[in-house]
Structures are given as C-alpha cells and as structure tokens.
C-alpha cells in the first residue's frame, strides 16, 4: 500500500456526476484550476446505454436549463431530451386523460442521466484547467486542513491537500461524514416507506403511447410512471411500499408479480408480458430525504447537491436543485472574494429553499399517486387553470413556479399553502363545476384572490 500526500494550491471537486461535473465547469469558467475526482471509471470510456438501476431518466426543467445556459450547454442538452407537456393519466378502468402542465404548452424534458453526464464530462475534457482523476474513492476529508484521503483502484492510498474543496459525492457522502466528525452538524435522514424499481419498456411496445407526456398509472397508495426516450422506448418506474399486502415484499415470484400487474396495470401486462421477468430481475431502489446544517467548514469544504440536501424524486427537482446550487454559488463568488463568507452565506440562505423542495416533493408524491385520477382534483386543476388565464399576473400554479420559473422554493411552498386554502373555499361553492368559467365566478372569487395576495406579501 502506497500513501502519498500531494500539495495542490487549487480547488477540488469530489464527485464527477451531474452536479459535480457542472460545478467543475463553473469554477473553470471563473478562472480557477480544478481537480475533479470520481470513484467510477471514466464515463467517457464507456458506451452510453439504457443500463438500468439508478434513475435512468431525469426531468430537466427551467432551473437546470438556466444553469446549463450560463455555460452555453442548454442547447446541447435539449438535443438529447424529450419534451413532456403534461401528465397522461392511465385509469384503472382503461380510460385515459391528458392534463397539460400549462395553457401555453410549456414542457419539462426527459433526459438520460448517462447521456447528460457524458455531455458534461465531454465538456470537462476540453478544459485544460480541469484535471480529472477517476477510480479515486473519497474515504475521508480532513476539513480543517483541506486534505482528502482517497483509495485507488489497486487499493493504494493517496492524499491531496487543497485550498478549497467542493463535496458533491452524493446522498451517502463520505465528505459529509467527515464534516460531522469535525463540527456540530445537524443532520437527519428519513427513508420513505416506499421504494422503486425501474423497467425499460421497448419502443415496439410503446409505439402508440403519447410521446410528449409523463405517463402516470395512479393507484392511490402506489403508482407507475413512464418517461419517454429518444429512441421511442419509455423508462417506467414503479413506486410501491416496501412492506404490506401490496408491496415489494409481497412480489417475490412470477405468479405474484403477474397477478399484481394484471390487477393494477393490465394494459402494460397485455402489451408487454415480459415485464414480469424484467421486474423480478431488477434491483430495488430506496428513497431518502437528507437535511444537513451547516454545509461548510470555514472556507475549506462546502457540500453541494445530494451531499447537502437529498430529496425524493416526485417533483423532478433533485438534479435541477443541484444545478441551481452551482449557478447561485457562482453568483455569490462573483460578488465576494471572501471564500469563508461565501460558503457560510450560501449554505445558510440556500438551506431554507432545499428544505422547502424536500417538503414539496413529498406532497407531490401524494398528489401523483392518489389525486391525479380523482375527478374532484381534476376539476380543481381546471379551476386553477381558469384563474391563471383570467389573472395571469397574480395567479401562477405552484407547479409552474417550481418547474417553469425560478421562484425560490421556500416562496413556492408558502404559495402552495395559501393557494390550497383558497381552493378549498372555492371547491365548496355550490355547482362550481358548471359556472367556474363565467364572469359570475370571477367576480365572486376576486376578493378572495386579492386577500390571498395580501397574505402572500
């Protein structure tokens, strides 16, 4: 075993995934020399495939696109993405319903994690000021000294000393564990009682499916969703309880899985009987929310992305929030050269927003799995769309605020509470389903809306 200590008067980024690669590019653009480390072999040496397992598809939306645009990468990313203009709901009785995200055709974009990571690392490879180190697993960070201890592929050890370290090494970050050894860190992790399995639906099976939509089979306590791929296939994900009568624990053999799909997703089973075999072969994923405070150690270490604030995927904001981290941090660095102040101010101000999107993501899971097929919920969304159409300057859906705008997540969460309170009053109006598009309705609720605006301010 070889142990070496290298002194490098530069910046380290631990983790060459999506957020880590983007952070390295932002730092390079600002003129810094960057050392980017990752435990995996070089992604650029591997064939891009639909290898299933962890979050094959992601939803790229306005916040992520804004960060990519700052590096002139948004157009390239969109060439690899499929627009989704709304939810296509598959009901248990065989009927379906399309629910657009907005009246003007705004979309979020399904994109392959592997392809986007490849794009970002290809851009990294063009930069002379970024040095990459693959098959370097971070084992520990001595935060107070700026030293990172790595284990290499051959089990040798190497250590590097840096002026500043960005830890972007995921939800189970070893850098965060090191920070917790040196500081009084408030930390929480909460596993969702539901897990997931991802299933690739071939193009020949999905040839009649609507391509510009997020497909949802909502079944109250669980759901199946599917996102489109460029090649016509769909990446489906089943979210289901770990334990119970209807759970992953109960689906351990072919007969049980076949009976489950036959009861709840008969259209999928009929079109693609191989889904049973595919289901049994797939690994079970877990869903976790992580909150941390503080995110930094003086000017030496700063956590970003999932290392600081992992969330469940039901608002499609995990990657987007991480990308927004990079963009907002870059704006902090543009205004102030004091790294310790930047790290502290950024983590303190950003935390309230990442806590908020964590809550919104959990709320959206309940909405997606149990409400999207509910006629009352569908009516409520139609009324909200009418309000947005009549009062576009003062009424914007929370989904639009999160996915199509850059309203701070904490503000969007506050708006969610206020809007829900107002809509509960609106939904109690007698015969609302027959006159919500009328002037009478508009006149009746306008005072309520302005009262809501006053509370918002």
Short mmCIF file of C-alpha atoms in Angstrom, two decimals:
data_model
loop_
_atom_site.label_atom_id
_atom_site.label_comp_id
_atom_site.label_asym_id
_atom_site.label_seq_id
_atom_site.Cartn_x
_atom_site.Cartn_y
_atom_site.Cartn_z
CA UNK A 1 0.00 0.00 0.00
CA UNK A 2 1.37 3.38 -1.04
CA UNK A 3 0.44 6.51 0.87
CA UNK A 4 1.38 9.83 -0.63
CA UNK A 5 0.48 13.42 0.17
CA UNK A 6 0.36 15.90 -2.68
CA UNK A 7 0.04 19.67 -2.12
CA UNK A 8 -2.08 21.40 -4.72
CA UNK A 9 -2.84 25.12 -4.45
CA UNK A 10 -6.04 24.67 -6.34
CA UNK A 11 -9.67 23.60 -5.96
CA UNK A 12 -11.02 20.06 -5.62
CA UNK A 13 -14.44 18.76 -6.60
CA UNK A 14 -15.29 15.34 -5.19
CA UNK A 15 -17.78 13.59 -7.46
CA UNK A 16 -17.97 13.76 -11.26
CA UNK A 17 -21.67 13.06 -11.51
CA UNK A 18 -24.09 15.59 -12.92
CA UNK A 19 -23.75 18.29 -10.27
CA UNK A 20 -20.04 17.76 -9.64
CA UNK A 21 -19.19 17.99 -13.33
CA UNK A 22 -21.26 21.16 -13.68
CA UNK A 23 -19.62 22.70 -10.60
CA UNK A 24 -16.16 21.99 -12.05
CA UNK A 25 -17.17 23.78 -15.25
CA UNK A 26 -18.46 26.82 -13.36
CA UNK A 27 -15.20 27.06 -11.40
CA UNK A 28 -13.13 26.72 -14.56
CA UNK A 29 -15.13 29.47 -16.23
CA UNK A 30 -14.30 31.73 -13.28
CA UNK A 31 -10.59 31.11 -13.89
CA UNK A 32 -9.72 28.52 -11.26
CA UNK A 33 -7.70 25.35 -11.70
CA UNK A 34 -9.90 22.43 -10.78
CA UNK A 35 -9.20 18.83 -9.80
CA UNK A 36 -12.25 16.62 -10.37
CA UNK A 37 -12.36 13.23 -8.63
CA UNK A 38 -14.74 10.30 -9.05
CA UNK A 39 -14.87 6.74 -7.75
CA UNK A 40 -16.08 5.36 -11.10
CA UNK A 41 -14.04 4.58 -14.21
CA UNK A 42 -14.09 7.34 -16.81
CA UNK A 43 -17.66 7.63 -18.13
CA UNK A 44 -16.28 8.77 -21.50
CA UNK A 45 -14.61 5.38 -21.95
CA UNK A 46 -17.94 3.57 -21.57
CA UNK A 47 -20.73 3.04 -24.05
CA UNK A 48 -23.87 5.02 -23.32
CA UNK A 49 -26.68 2.56 -22.76
CA UNK A 50 -30.03 2.08 -21.06
CA UNK A 51 -28.30 0.17 -18.27
CA UNK A 52 -31.00 0.06 -15.66
CA UNK A 53 -30.71 0.61 -11.96
CA UNK A 54 -30.49 4.13 -10.61
CA UNK A 55 -32.60 6.96 -12.02
CA UNK A 56 -32.19 6.21 -15.71
CA UNK A 57 -34.29 9.19 -16.71
CA UNK A 58 -34.44 12.61 -15.14
CA UNK A 59 -36.73 15.60 -15.67
CA UNK A 60 -34.80 18.67 -16.76
CA UNK A 61 -36.73 21.89 -16.14
CA UNK A 62 -36.22 25.65 -16.02
CA UNK A 63 -33.77 25.82 -13.10
CA UNK A 64 -31.48 23.19 -14.56
CA UNK A 65 -31.72 24.74 -18.03
CA UNK A 66 -30.85 28.15 -16.64
CA UNK A 67 -27.67 26.74 -15.09
CA UNK A 68 -26.74 24.93 -18.30
CA UNK A 69 -27.41 28.09 -20.32
CA UNK A 70 -24.89 30.00 -18.20
CA UNK A 71 -22.27 27.63 -19.65
CA UNK A 72 -23.81 27.56 -23.16
CA UNK A 73 -24.78 23.90 -22.72
CA UNK A 74 -28.57 24.15 -22.73
CA UNK A 75 -28.99 23.67 -26.48
CA UNK A 76 -26.78 20.58 -26.47
CA UNK A 77 -28.70 19.11 -23.55
CA UNK A 78 -32.08 19.72 -25.17
CA UNK A 79 -30.95 17.82 -28.27
CA UNK A 80 -30.76 14.75 -26.04
CA UNK A 81 -34.10 15.36 -24.34
CA UNK A 82 -37.77 14.62 -24.92
CA UNK A 83 -40.30 17.35 -24.07
CA UNK A 84 -43.16 16.43 -21.74
CA UNK A 85 -46.04 18.91 -21.93
CA UNK A 86 -48.25 17.30 -19.32
CA UNK A 87 -49.40 14.20 -17.50
CA UNK A 88 -51.09 11.38 -19.38
CA UNK A 89 -53.20 9.55 -16.81
CA UNK A 90 -53.97 5.84 -17.31
CA UNK A 91 -57.04 4.97 -15.25
CA UNK A 92 -57.81 1.54 -13.89
CA UNK A 93 -60.98 1.26 -15.97
CA UNK A 94 -58.90 1.58 -19.16
CA UNK A 95 -59.78 5.20 -19.90
CA UNK A 96 -57.18 7.96 -20.04
CA UNK A 97 -56.88 11.69 -19.55
CA UNK A 98 -54.24 14.23 -20.59
CA UNK A 99 -53.53 17.02 -18.12
CA UNK A 100 -51.32 19.75 -19.64
CA UNK A 101 -48.78 21.45 -17.38
CA UNK A 102 -49.75 24.87 -18.75
CA UNK A 103 -52.05 26.51 -21.25
CA UNK A 104 -49.17 27.70 -23.43
CA UNK A 105 -47.52 24.33 -23.97
CA UNK A 106 -44.63 24.69 -21.53
CA UNK A 107 -42.70 21.47 -21.02
CA UNK A 108 -40.25 19.69 -18.80
CA UNK A 109 -37.70 17.45 -20.52
CA UNK A 110 -36.99 13.76 -20.03
CA UNK A 111 -33.26 13.16 -20.37
CA UNK A 112 -30.97 10.19 -19.78
CA UNK A 113 -28.75 10.53 -16.72
CA UNK A 114 -25.95 8.71 -18.55
CA UNK A 115 -26.18 10.86 -21.67
CA UNK A 116 -26.24 14.12 -19.72
CA UNK A 117 -23.31 13.04 -17.56
CA UNK A 118 -21.43 12.09 -20.74
CA UNK A 119 -22.17 15.52 -22.24
CA UNK A 120 -20.87 17.34 -19.16
CA UNK A 121 -17.72 15.23 -18.85
CA UNK A 122 -17.01 15.65 -22.56
CA UNK A 123 -17.08 19.40 -21.92
CA UNK A 124 -14.82 18.91 -18.88
CA UNK A 125 -12.34 17.01 -21.08
CA UNK A 126 -11.99 20.09 -23.32
CA UNK A 127 -10.82 22.28 -20.45
CA UNK A 128 -7.08 22.42 -19.82
CA UNK A 129 -7.70 23.91 -16.37
CA UNK A 130 -9.63 20.83 -15.18
CA UNK A 131 -7.69 17.69 -14.26
CA UNK A 132 -9.78 14.53 -13.83
CA UNK A 133 -8.99 11.59 -11.54
CA UNK A 134 -11.16 8.51 -11.98
CA UNK A 135 -11.26 5.42 -9.76
CA UNK A 136 -10.48 7.64 -6.77
CA UNK A 137 -12.84 6.84 -3.91
CA UNK A 138 -13.00 9.51 -1.22
CA UNK A 139 -12.58 7.83 2.15
CA UNK A 140 -12.13 10.85 4.37
CA UNK A 141 -11.67 14.60 4.33
CA UNK A 142 -9.66 16.38 7.00
CA UNK A 143 -11.75 19.51 6.75
CA UNK A 144 -9.62 21.78 8.92
CA UNK A 145 -6.55 21.10 6.75
CA UNK A 146 -8.17 20.73 3.33
CA UNK A 147 -6.81 17.20 2.88
CA UNK A 148 -8.67 14.43 1.04
CA UNK A 149 -7.73 10.78 1.53
CA UNK A 150 -8.53 8.54 -1.46
CA UNK A 151 -8.47 4.82 -2.12
CA UNK A 152 -7.44 3.96 -5.68
CA UNK A 153 -8.50 1.08 -7.89
CA UNK A 154 -5.47 -1.02 -6.88
CA UNK A 155 -6.24 -0.38 -3.17
CA UNK A 156 -3.34 2.04 -2.90
CA UNK A 157 -3.95 5.23 -0.96
CA UNK A 158 -3.26 8.79 -1.98
CA UNK A 159 -3.91 12.09 -0.22
CA UNK A 160 -4.19 15.58 -1.66
CA UNK A 161 -4.26 18.99 0.00
CA UNK A 162 -6.31 21.83 -1.47
CA UNK A 163 -7.25 25.39 -0.64
CA UNK A 164 -10.97 24.71 -1.19
CA UNK A 165 -12.98 21.52 -1.56
CA UNK A 166 -16.46 21.05 -3.00
CA UNK A 167 -18.03 17.77 -1.87
CA UNK A 168 -20.57 16.59 -4.44
CA UNK A 169 -20.32 12.89 -3.62
CA UNK A 170 -23.98 12.04 -3.26
CA UNK A 171 -26.53 11.24 -0.60
CA UNK A 172 -24.16 8.91 1.27
CA UNK A 173 -21.26 11.36 1.13
CA UNK A 174 -18.08 10.40 2.96
CA UNK A 175 -17.08 14.06 2.90
CA UNK A 176 -20.24 14.90 4.85
CA UNK A 177 -19.42 12.18 7.37
CA UNK A 178 -16.01 13.77 7.81
CA UNK A 179 -17.59 17.20 8.32
CA UNK A 180 -19.79 15.72 11.03
CA UNK A 181 -16.69 14.50 12.87
CA UNK A 182 -15.18 17.98 13.00
CA UNK A 183 -18.23 20.19 13.55
CA UNK A 184 -21.51 20.12 15.44
CA UNK A 185 -23.63 19.28 12.40
CA UNK A 186 -27.39 18.96 12.50
CA UNK A 187 -28.19 16.01 10.27
CA UNK A 188 -31.28 13.99 9.51
CA UNK A 189 -32.11 11.23 7.08
CA UNK A 190 -35.57 9.82 6.52
CA UNK A 191 -36.29 6.84 4.33
CA UNK A 192 -39.65 6.81 2.59
CA UNK A 193 -41.66 3.69 3.35
CA UNK A 194 -41.88 3.22 -0.43
CA UNK A 195 -39.13 2.11 -2.81
CA UNK A 196 -38.88 1.79 -6.58
CA UNK A 197 -37.94 -0.44 -9.48
CA UNK A 198 -37.15 0.84 -12.97
CA UNK A 199 -38.34 -1.01 -16.07
CA UNK A 200 -37.37 -0.24 -19.66
CA UNK A 201 -40.40 -0.50 -21.97
CA UNK A 202 -39.21 -1.17 -25.56
CA UNK A 203 -40.18 1.12 -28.41
CA UNK A 204 -42.26 -1.56 -30.15
CA UNK A 205 -44.44 -1.87 -27.04
CA UNK A 206 -44.84 1.89 -26.57
CA UNK A 207 -45.30 2.81 -30.23
CA UNK A 208 -48.86 4.09 -29.64
CA UNK A 209 -48.07 5.93 -26.39
CA UNK A 210 -48.16 9.71 -26.36
CA UNK A 211 -44.51 10.73 -26.69
CA UNK A 212 -44.64 14.26 -25.26
CA UNK A 213 -46.06 13.36 -21.86
CA UNK A 214 -45.23 11.93 -18.48
CA UNK A 215 -47.40 8.80 -18.21
CA UNK A 216 -48.90 8.01 -14.81
CA UNK A 217 -50.83 4.97 -13.62
CA UNK A 218 -52.08 6.37 -10.28
CA UNK A 219 -53.37 3.70 -7.90
CA UNK A 220 -53.93 5.57 -4.62
CA UNK A 221 -51.19 4.03 -2.47
CA UNK A 222 -48.69 3.43 -5.26
CA UNK A 223 -48.07 4.35 -8.88
CA UNK A 224 -46.28 3.51 -12.09
CA UNK A 225 -44.83 6.33 -14.20
CA UNK A 226 -43.09 6.31 -17.58
CA UNK A 227 -40.83 8.90 -19.25
CA UNK A 228 -40.08 8.92 -23.00
CA UNK A 229 -36.67 8.22 -24.53
CA UNK A 230 -35.33 9.49 -27.84
CA UNK A 231 -35.39 6.01 -29.37
CA UNK A 232 -39.13 5.59 -28.73
CA UNK A 233 -38.75 3.46 -25.63
CA UNK A 234 -40.04 4.54 -22.21
CA UNK A 235 -38.39 4.29 -18.83
CA UNK A 236 -41.05 3.15 -16.37
CA UNK A 237 -40.71 3.31 -12.59
CA UNK A 238 -42.93 1.53 -10.10
CA UNK A 239 -43.14 3.25 -6.71
CA UNK A 240 -44.54 0.89 -4.09
CA UNK A 241 -44.41 0.23 -0.35
CA UNK A 242 -41.59 -1.96 0.91
CA UNK A 243 -43.89 -3.95 3.19
CA UNK A 244 -47.57 -4.83 3.39
CA UNK A 245 -50.23 -6.65 1.41
CA UNK A 246 -49.38 -4.67 -1.74
CA UNK A 247 -45.64 -4.20 -1.54
CA UNK A 248 -42.31 -5.24 -2.94
CA UNK A 249 -42.02 -7.80 -0.14
CA UNK A 250 -45.20 -9.44 -1.47
CA UNK A 251 -43.90 -9.62 -5.05
CA UNK A 252 -41.20 -12.25 -4.85
CA UNK A 253 -42.24 -14.73 -7.55
CA UNK A 254 -43.63 -14.78 -11.08
CA UNK A 255 -47.20 -15.62 -10.09
CA UNK A 256 -47.41 -12.77 -7.56
CA UNK A 257 -45.97 -10.20 -9.96
CA UNK A 258 -48.20 -11.32 -12.81
CA UNK A 259 -51.30 -11.14 -10.61
CA UNK A 260 -50.29 -7.68 -9.36
CA UNK A 261 -49.80 -6.25 -12.86
CA UNK A 262 -52.96 -7.98 -14.09
CA UNK A 263 -54.98 -6.28 -11.34
CA UNK A 264 -53.46 -2.79 -11.43
CA UNK A 265 -51.67 -2.33 -14.76
CA UNK A 266 -53.44 -4.73 -17.15
CA UNK A 267 -52.68 -2.62 -20.24
CA UNK A 268 -48.94 -2.79 -19.55
CA UNK A 269 -49.01 -6.53 -18.90
CA UNK A 270 -51.06 -7.23 -22.02
CA UNK A 271 -48.75 -5.19 -24.26
CA UNK A 272 -45.52 -6.35 -22.61
CA UNK A 273 -45.79 -9.74 -20.80
CA UNK A 274 -42.01 -9.71 -20.33
CA UNK A 275 -42.50 -7.01 -17.69
CA UNK A 276 -42.89 -9.79 -15.10
CA UNK A 277 -39.46 -11.25 -15.81
CA UNK A 278 -37.95 -7.78 -16.02
CA UNK A 279 -39.47 -6.79 -12.68
CA UNK A 280 -38.01 -9.81 -10.89
CA UNK A 281 -34.55 -9.14 -12.35
CA UNK A 282 -34.40 -5.50 -11.30
CA UNK A 283 -32.76 -4.21 -8.12
CA UNK A 284 -34.93 -2.44 -5.57
CA UNK A 285 -34.13 1.24 -5.04
CA UNK A 286 -34.66 3.24 -1.87
CA UNK A 287 -35.93 6.80 -1.43
CA UNK A 288 -34.39 9.13 1.12
CA UNK A 289 -34.58 12.72 2.28
CA UNK A 290 -31.41 14.18 3.82
CA UNK A 291 -31.06 17.53 5.57
CA UNK A 292 -27.79 18.94 6.85
CA UNK A 293 -26.65 22.13 8.57
CA UNK A 294 -24.13 23.66 8.22
CA UNK A 295 -22.92 22.68 4.75
CA UNK A 296 -19.43 24.11 5.13
CA UNK A 297 -16.26 24.09 7.21
CA UNK A 298 -14.89 27.66 7.10
CA UNK A 299 -13.50 28.21 3.59
CA UNK A 300 -12.15 24.66 3.27
CA UNK A 301 -15.18 22.49 2.48
CA UNK A 302 -18.65 23.04 1.04
CA UNK A 303 -21.30 20.37 0.43
CA UNK A 304 -23.42 20.63 -2.71
CA UNK A 305 -26.24 18.64 -4.32
CA UNK A 306 -27.39 15.43 -2.68
CA UNK A 307 -24.48 15.53 -0.23
CA UNK A 308 -26.18 18.54 1.36
CA UNK A 309 -29.86 18.01 0.57
CA UNK A 310 -31.02 14.74 -0.97
CA UNK A 311 -34.74 14.64 -1.81
CA UNK A 312 -37.24 12.15 -3.19
CA UNK A 313 -37.82 12.45 -6.96
CA UNK A 314 -41.52 13.30 -7.16
CA UNK A 315 -41.15 16.91 -8.23
CA UNK A 316 -38.34 16.10 -10.64
CA UNK A 317 -36.16 18.64 -8.84
CA UNK A 318 -33.20 16.69 -7.43
CA UNK A 319 -30.89 17.39 -10.37
CA UNK A 320 -32.44 20.80 -11.01
CA UNK A 321 -31.89 21.87 -7.41
CA UNK A 322 -28.27 20.68 -7.60
CA UNK A 323 -27.70 22.57 -10.84
CA UNK A 324 -29.27 25.65 -9.26
CA UNK A 325 -26.82 25.26 -6.36
CA UNK A 326 -23.96 25.67 -8.84
CA UNK A 327 -25.50 28.69 -10.54
CA UNK A 328 -26.36 30.52 -7.32
CA UNK A 329 -22.96 29.77 -5.80
CA UNK A 330 -21.31 31.18 -8.90
CA UNK A 331 -23.30 34.39 -8.36
CA UNK A 332 -22.10 34.51 -4.74
CA UNK A 333 -18.47 34.12 -5.86
CA UNK A 334 -18.92 36.86 -8.42
CA UNK A 335 -19.93 39.31 -5.70
CA UNK A 336 -17.48 38.39 -2.93
CA UNK A 337 -13.87 37.14 -2.80
CA UNK A 338 -14.09 36.03 0.84
CA UNK A 339 -14.50 32.25 0.47
CA UNK A 340 -15.38 31.65 4.12
CA UNK A 341 -18.15 34.25 3.97
CA UNK A 342 -19.40 32.95 0.61
CA UNK A 343 -19.55 29.37 1.87
CA UNK A 344 -21.35 30.32 5.08
CA UNK A 345 -23.80 32.77 3.49
CA UNK A 346 -24.60 30.46 0.60
CA UNK A 347 -25.30 27.42 2.74
CA UNK A 348 -27.38 29.41 5.24
CA UNK A 349 -29.51 31.11 2.60
CA UNK A 350 -29.87 28.09 0.33
CA UNK A 351 -30.91 25.65 3.04
CA UNK A 352 -34.39 27.12 3.54
CA UNK A 353 -35.10 26.54 -0.14
CA UNK A 354 -33.77 22.99 -0.27
CA UNK A 355 -35.78 22.13 2.85
CA UNK A 356 -38.84 23.53 1.07
CA UNK A 357 -38.40 21.49 -2.13
CA UNK A 358 -37.92 18.38 0.02
CA UNK A 359 -41.38 19.01 1.50
CA UNK A 360 -42.93 19.85 -1.86
CA UNK A 361 -41.54 16.63 -3.33
CA UNK A 362 -43.23 14.54 -0.65
CA UNK A 363 -46.50 16.42 -1.14
CA UNK A 364 -46.31 15.86 -4.89
CA UNK A 365 -45.97 12.11 -4.41
CA UNK A 366 -49.33 12.07 -2.64
CA UNK A 367 -50.81 14.15 -5.46
CA UNK A 368 -49.41 11.99 -8.26
CA UNK A 369 -50.33 8.60 -6.85
CA UNK A 370 -53.71 9.34 -5.28
CA UNK A 371 -55.20 12.51 -6.78
CA UNK A 372 -54.42 12.74 -10.49
CA UNK A 373 -57.19 10.25 -11.32
CA UNK A 374 -59.67 11.82 -8.86
CA UNK A 375 -62.43 13.82 -10.67
CA UNK A 376 -62.55 16.37 -7.85
CA UNK A 377 -58.82 17.00 -8.12
CA UNK A 378 -59.03 17.26 -11.91
CA UNK A 379 -61.83 19.83 -11.53
CA UNK A 380 -59.73 21.79 -9.04
CA UNK A 381 -56.85 21.93 -11.51
CA UNK A 382 -59.20 23.11 -14.26
CA UNK A 383 -60.40 25.91 -11.99
CA UNK A 384 -56.82 26.84 -11.14
CA UNK A 385 -56.06 26.99 -14.87
CA UNK A 386 -59.05 29.30 -15.32
CA UNK A 387 -57.73 31.56 -12.56
CA UNK A 388 -54.30 31.61 -14.19
CA UNK A 389 -55.92 32.51 -17.50
CA UNK A 390 -58.03 35.33 -16.03
CA UNK A 391 -55.46 36.69 -13.58
CA UNK A 392 -52.06 35.78 -15.07
CA UNK A 393 -50.18 38.47 -13.16
CA UNK A 394 -51.33 37.33 -9.73
CA UNK A 395 -52.14 33.62 -10.04
CA UNK A 396 -49.48 31.16 -11.09
CA UNK A 397 -49.67 27.48 -10.21
CA UNK A 398 -47.10 26.23 -7.75
CA UNK A 399 -46.07 23.61 -10.30
CA UNK A 400 -45.27 26.41 -12.75
CA UNK A 401 -43.37 28.33 -10.07
CA UNK A 402 -41.21 25.29 -9.36
CA UNK A 403 -40.78 23.81 -12.84
CA UNK A 404 -41.01 26.74 -15.27
CA UNK A 405 -39.74 29.66 -13.18
CA UNK A 406 -37.00 30.32 -10.64
CA UNK A 407 -39.24 31.39 -7.76
CA UNK A 408 -37.35 30.39 -4.57
CA UNK A 409 -38.56 27.01 -3.41
CA UNK A 410 -39.43 28.40 0.04
CA UNK A 411 -41.67 31.04 -1.55
CA UNK A 412 -43.32 28.38 -3.73
CA UNK A 413 -44.03 26.26 -0.65
CA UNK A 414 -45.63 29.23 1.10
CA UNK A 415 -47.71 29.92 -2.01
CA UNK A 416 -48.79 26.28 -2.08
CA UNK A 417 -50.27 26.58 1.41
CA UNK A 418 -52.07 29.84 0.60
CA UNK A 419 -53.41 28.59 -2.72
CA UNK A 420 -54.66 25.34 -1.23
CA UNK A 421 -56.52 27.26 1.49
CA UNK A 422 -58.20 29.43 -1.13
CA UNK A 423 -59.04 26.49 -3.39
CA UNK A 424 -60.70 24.61 -0.54
CA UNK A 425 -63.11 27.57 -0.24
CA UNK A 426 -63.66 27.69 -3.99
CA UNK A 427 -64.37 23.96 -4.20
CA UNK A 428 -67.16 24.35 -1.64
CA UNK A 429 -69.10 26.76 -3.87
CA UNK A 430 -72.35 25.10 -4.91
CA UNK A 431 -72.46 23.97 -8.55
CA UNK A 432 -68.90 25.23 -9.10
CA UNK A 433 -68.29 22.73 -11.89
CA UNK A 434 -70.91 24.41 -14.08
CA UNK A 435 -70.01 28.08 -13.82
CA UNK A 436 -66.29 28.45 -12.96
CA UNK A 437 -65.60 29.84 -16.45
CA UNK A 438 -68.22 32.59 -16.05
CA UNK A 439 -67.87 36.24 -15.08
CA UNK A 440 -70.03 35.50 -12.05
CA UNK A 441 -67.36 33.13 -10.76
CA UNK A 442 -64.57 35.64 -11.44
CA UNK A 443 -66.40 38.39 -9.56
CA UNK A 444 -67.12 36.08 -6.66
CA UNK A 445 -63.55 34.95 -6.07
CA UNK A 446 -61.63 38.09 -6.99
CA UNK A 447 -61.83 39.48 -3.46
CA UNK A 448 -60.59 36.16 -2.10
CA UNK A 449 -57.68 36.21 -4.54
CA UNK A 450 -56.62 39.71 -3.56
CA UNK A 451 -56.93 38.76 0.08
CA UNK A 452 -54.60 35.85 -0.70
CA UNK A 453 -52.17 38.20 -2.43
CA UNK A 454 -52.17 40.38 0.66
CA UNK A 455 -51.26 37.41 2.85
CA UNK A 456 -48.53 36.47 0.39
CA UNK A 457 -46.94 39.89 0.76
#
